[in-house]
mmCIF file of C-alpha atoms in Angstrom:
data_model
loop_
_atom_site.group_PDB
_atom_site.id
_atom_site.type_symbol
_atom_site.label_atom_id
_atom_site.label_comp_id
_atom_site.label_asym_id
_atom_site.label_seq_id
_atom_site.Cartn_x
_atom_site.Cartn_y
_atom_site.Cartn_z
ATOM 1 C CA MET F 905 -195.300 -202.658 -42.896
ATOM 2 C CA LYS F 906 -192.045 -204.351 -42.041
ATOM 3 C CA ILE F 907 -189.185 -204.103 -39.563
ATOM 4 C CA THR F 908 -185.557 -204.104 -40.659
ATOM 5 C CA VAL F 909 -182.824 -204.305 -38.024
ATOM 6 C CA THR F 910 -179.284 -203.436 -39.098
ATOM 7 C CA ASP F 911 -176.290 -205.489 -38.002
ATOM 8 C CA ALA F 912 -175.087 -202.622 -35.796
ATOM 9 C CA ALA F 913 -178.467 -202.293 -34.069
ATOM 10 C CA SER F 914 -178.676 -206.045 -33.564
ATOM 11 C CA LYS F 915 -175.275 -206.014 -31.902
ATOM 12 C CA TRP F 916 -176.366 -203.179 -29.575
ATOM 13 C CA PHE F 917 -179.545 -205.001 -28.495
ATOM 14 C CA ARG F 918 -177.607 -208.195 -27.784
ATOM 15 C CA GLU F 919 -174.603 -206.623 -26.040
ATOM 16 C CA GLU F 920 -176.135 -203.651 -24.224
ATOM 17 C CA MET F 921 -179.556 -205.087 -23.377
ATOM 18 C CA GLY F 922 -178.699 -208.792 -23.176
ATOM 19 C CA MET F 923 -181.491 -209.676 -25.579
ATOM 20 C CA THR F 924 -180.106 -212.879 -27.130
ATOM 21 C CA GLY F 925 -182.919 -215.431 -27.246
ATOM 22 C CA ARG F 926 -185.495 -212.823 -26.261
ATOM 23 C CA GLY F 927 -187.967 -210.404 -27.847
ATOM 24 C CA ILE F 928 -188.327 -206.641 -28.330
ATOM 25 C CA ARG F 929 -191.743 -205.045 -28.808
ATOM 26 C CA PHE F 930 -192.022 -201.671 -30.556
ATOM 27 C CA PHE F 931 -195.042 -199.504 -29.768
ATOM 28 C CA GLY F 932 -196.451 -196.008 -30.093
ATOM 29 C CA LYS F 933 -196.698 -193.913 -26.942
ATOM 30 C CA VAL F 934 -198.241 -190.572 -26.068
ATOM 31 C CA TYR F 935 -195.963 -187.488 -25.943
ATOM 32 C CA GLY F 936 -192.914 -186.739 -27.984
ATOM 33 C CA LYS F 937 -192.588 -186.800 -31.730
ATOM 34 C CA THR F 938 -191.137 -188.741 -34.602
ATOM 35 C CA PRO F 939 -190.434 -187.615 -38.155
ATOM 36 C CA VAL F 940 -193.929 -188.900 -39.038
ATOM 37 C CA HIS F 941 -195.966 -188.285 -35.835
ATOM 38 C CA GLN F 942 -196.596 -185.212 -33.700
ATOM 39 C CA GLY F 943 -197.546 -185.879 -30.078
ATOM 40 C CA PHE F 944 -196.445 -189.514 -30.177
ATOM 41 C CA SER F 945 -193.087 -191.238 -29.943
ATOM 42 C CA LEU F 946 -191.776 -194.733 -30.461
ATOM 43 C CA GLY F 947 -191.213 -196.930 -27.451
ATOM 44 C CA MET F 948 -189.580 -200.312 -27.120
ATOM 45 C CA THR F 949 -189.555 -202.837 -24.335
ATOM 46 C CA PRO F 950 -188.245 -206.341 -23.752
ATOM 47 C CA ASP F 951 -191.167 -208.744 -24.176
ATOM 48 C CA ASP F 952 -190.609 -212.426 -24.794
ATOM 49 C CA ASN F 953 -194.255 -213.345 -25.416
ATOM 50 C CA PRO F 954 -195.635 -211.660 -28.544
ATOM 51 C CA ARG F 955 -199.421 -211.384 -28.395
ATOM 52 C CA ASP F 956 -201.122 -210.842 -31.740
ATOM 53 C CA PRO F 957 -198.025 -209.710 -33.664
ATOM 54 C CA VAL F 958 -198.761 -208.096 -37.018
ATOM 55 C CA VAL F 959 -195.126 -208.020 -38.103
ATOM 56 C CA THR F 960 -192.002 -209.756 -36.813
ATOM 57 C CA GLU F 961 -188.334 -209.749 -37.710
ATOM 58 C CA SER F 962 -185.875 -212.268 -36.280
ATOM 59 C CA LYS F 963 -182.192 -211.443 -36.356
ATOM 60 C CA ASP F 964 -179.306 -212.982 -34.426
ATOM 61 C CA ASP F 965 -181.668 -214.906 -32.110
ATOM 62 C CA VAL F 966 -183.719 -211.820 -31.157
ATOM 63 C CA THR F 967 -187.336 -211.368 -32.263
ATOM 64 C CA TYR F 968 -188.447 -207.784 -32.956
ATOM 65 C CA TYR F 969 -192.171 -207.204 -33.369
ATOM 66 C CA ILE F 970 -195.210 -204.923 -33.430
ATOM 67 C CA THR F 971 -198.536 -206.112 -32.023
ATOM 68 C CA GLU F 972 -202.009 -205.576 -33.399
ATOM 69 C CA GLY F 973 -202.731 -202.941 -30.745
ATOM 70 C CA ASP F 974 -199.881 -200.761 -32.010
ATOM 71 C CA GLU F 975 -200.424 -201.225 -35.725
ATOM 72 C CA TRP F 976 -201.986 -197.720 -35.909
ATOM 73 C CA PHE F 977 -198.608 -196.143 -35.135
ATOM 74 C CA PHE F 978 -196.723 -197.928 -37.919
ATOM 75 C CA ILE F 979 -199.327 -198.344 -40.674
ATOM 76 C CA GLY F 980 -198.102 -196.789 -43.896
ATOM 77 C CA TYR F 981 -194.435 -197.086 -42.921
ATOM 78 C CA ASP F 982 -191.613 -199.583 -42.800
ATOM 79 C CA LEU F 983 -189.414 -199.252 -39.718
ATOM 80 C CA THR F 984 -185.630 -199.482 -39.929
ATOM 81 C CA VAL F 985 -183.828 -199.845 -36.618
ATOM 82 C CA ASP F 986 -180.195 -198.754 -36.776
ATOM 83 C CA TYR F 987 -177.452 -197.857 -34.291
ATOM 84 C CA ASP F 988 -176.560 -194.229 -33.562
ATOM 85 C CA GLU F 989 -172.929 -193.831 -32.496
ATOM 86 C CA LYS F 990 -173.548 -190.310 -31.135
ATOM 87 C CA THR F 991 -176.190 -191.446 -28.645
ATOM 88 C CA ASP F 992 -174.892 -195.008 -28.259
ATOM 89 C CA GLY F 993 -178.367 -196.350 -28.815
ATOM 90 C CA PRO F 994 -180.944 -197.225 -31.424
ATOM 91 C CA LYS F 995 -182.282 -194.809 -33.994
ATOM 92 C CA TYR F 996 -185.428 -195.277 -36.013
ATOM 93 C CA ASP F 997 -186.136 -194.430 -39.632
ATOM 94 C CA TYR F 998 -189.593 -194.536 -41.195
ATOM 95 C CA THR F 999 -190.054 -195.173 -44.913
ATOM 96 C CA GLU F 1000 -193.441 -194.733 -46.571
ATOM 97 C CA ASN F 1001 -194.597 -198.036 -48.012
ATOM 98 C CA GLY F 1002 -197.837 -197.114 -49.789
ATOM 99 C CA GLU F 1003 -200.172 -198.844 -47.310
ATOM 100 C CA LEU F 1004 -202.185 -195.668 -46.777
#
């Protein structure tokens, strides 16, 4: 399991959310869907104090991470965070990584 943040996504988090020097936590939440989950969707929130991170990615002075409590949502996949021009926000791609 790993997180990859593209340059375009990094720019969006810094400019639109003011995240320079801060942290972003990704987590699974009830309701919605992803290409790999039915009934669950991906959430993200500013959080500067990672507790029990299982994976982190630092890019342009922002730390992106997943905590132990949300590992279930991401296990078996690598997460790529990119920028979607149509929605002017992040988009998420999941790539199987053979963990399962």
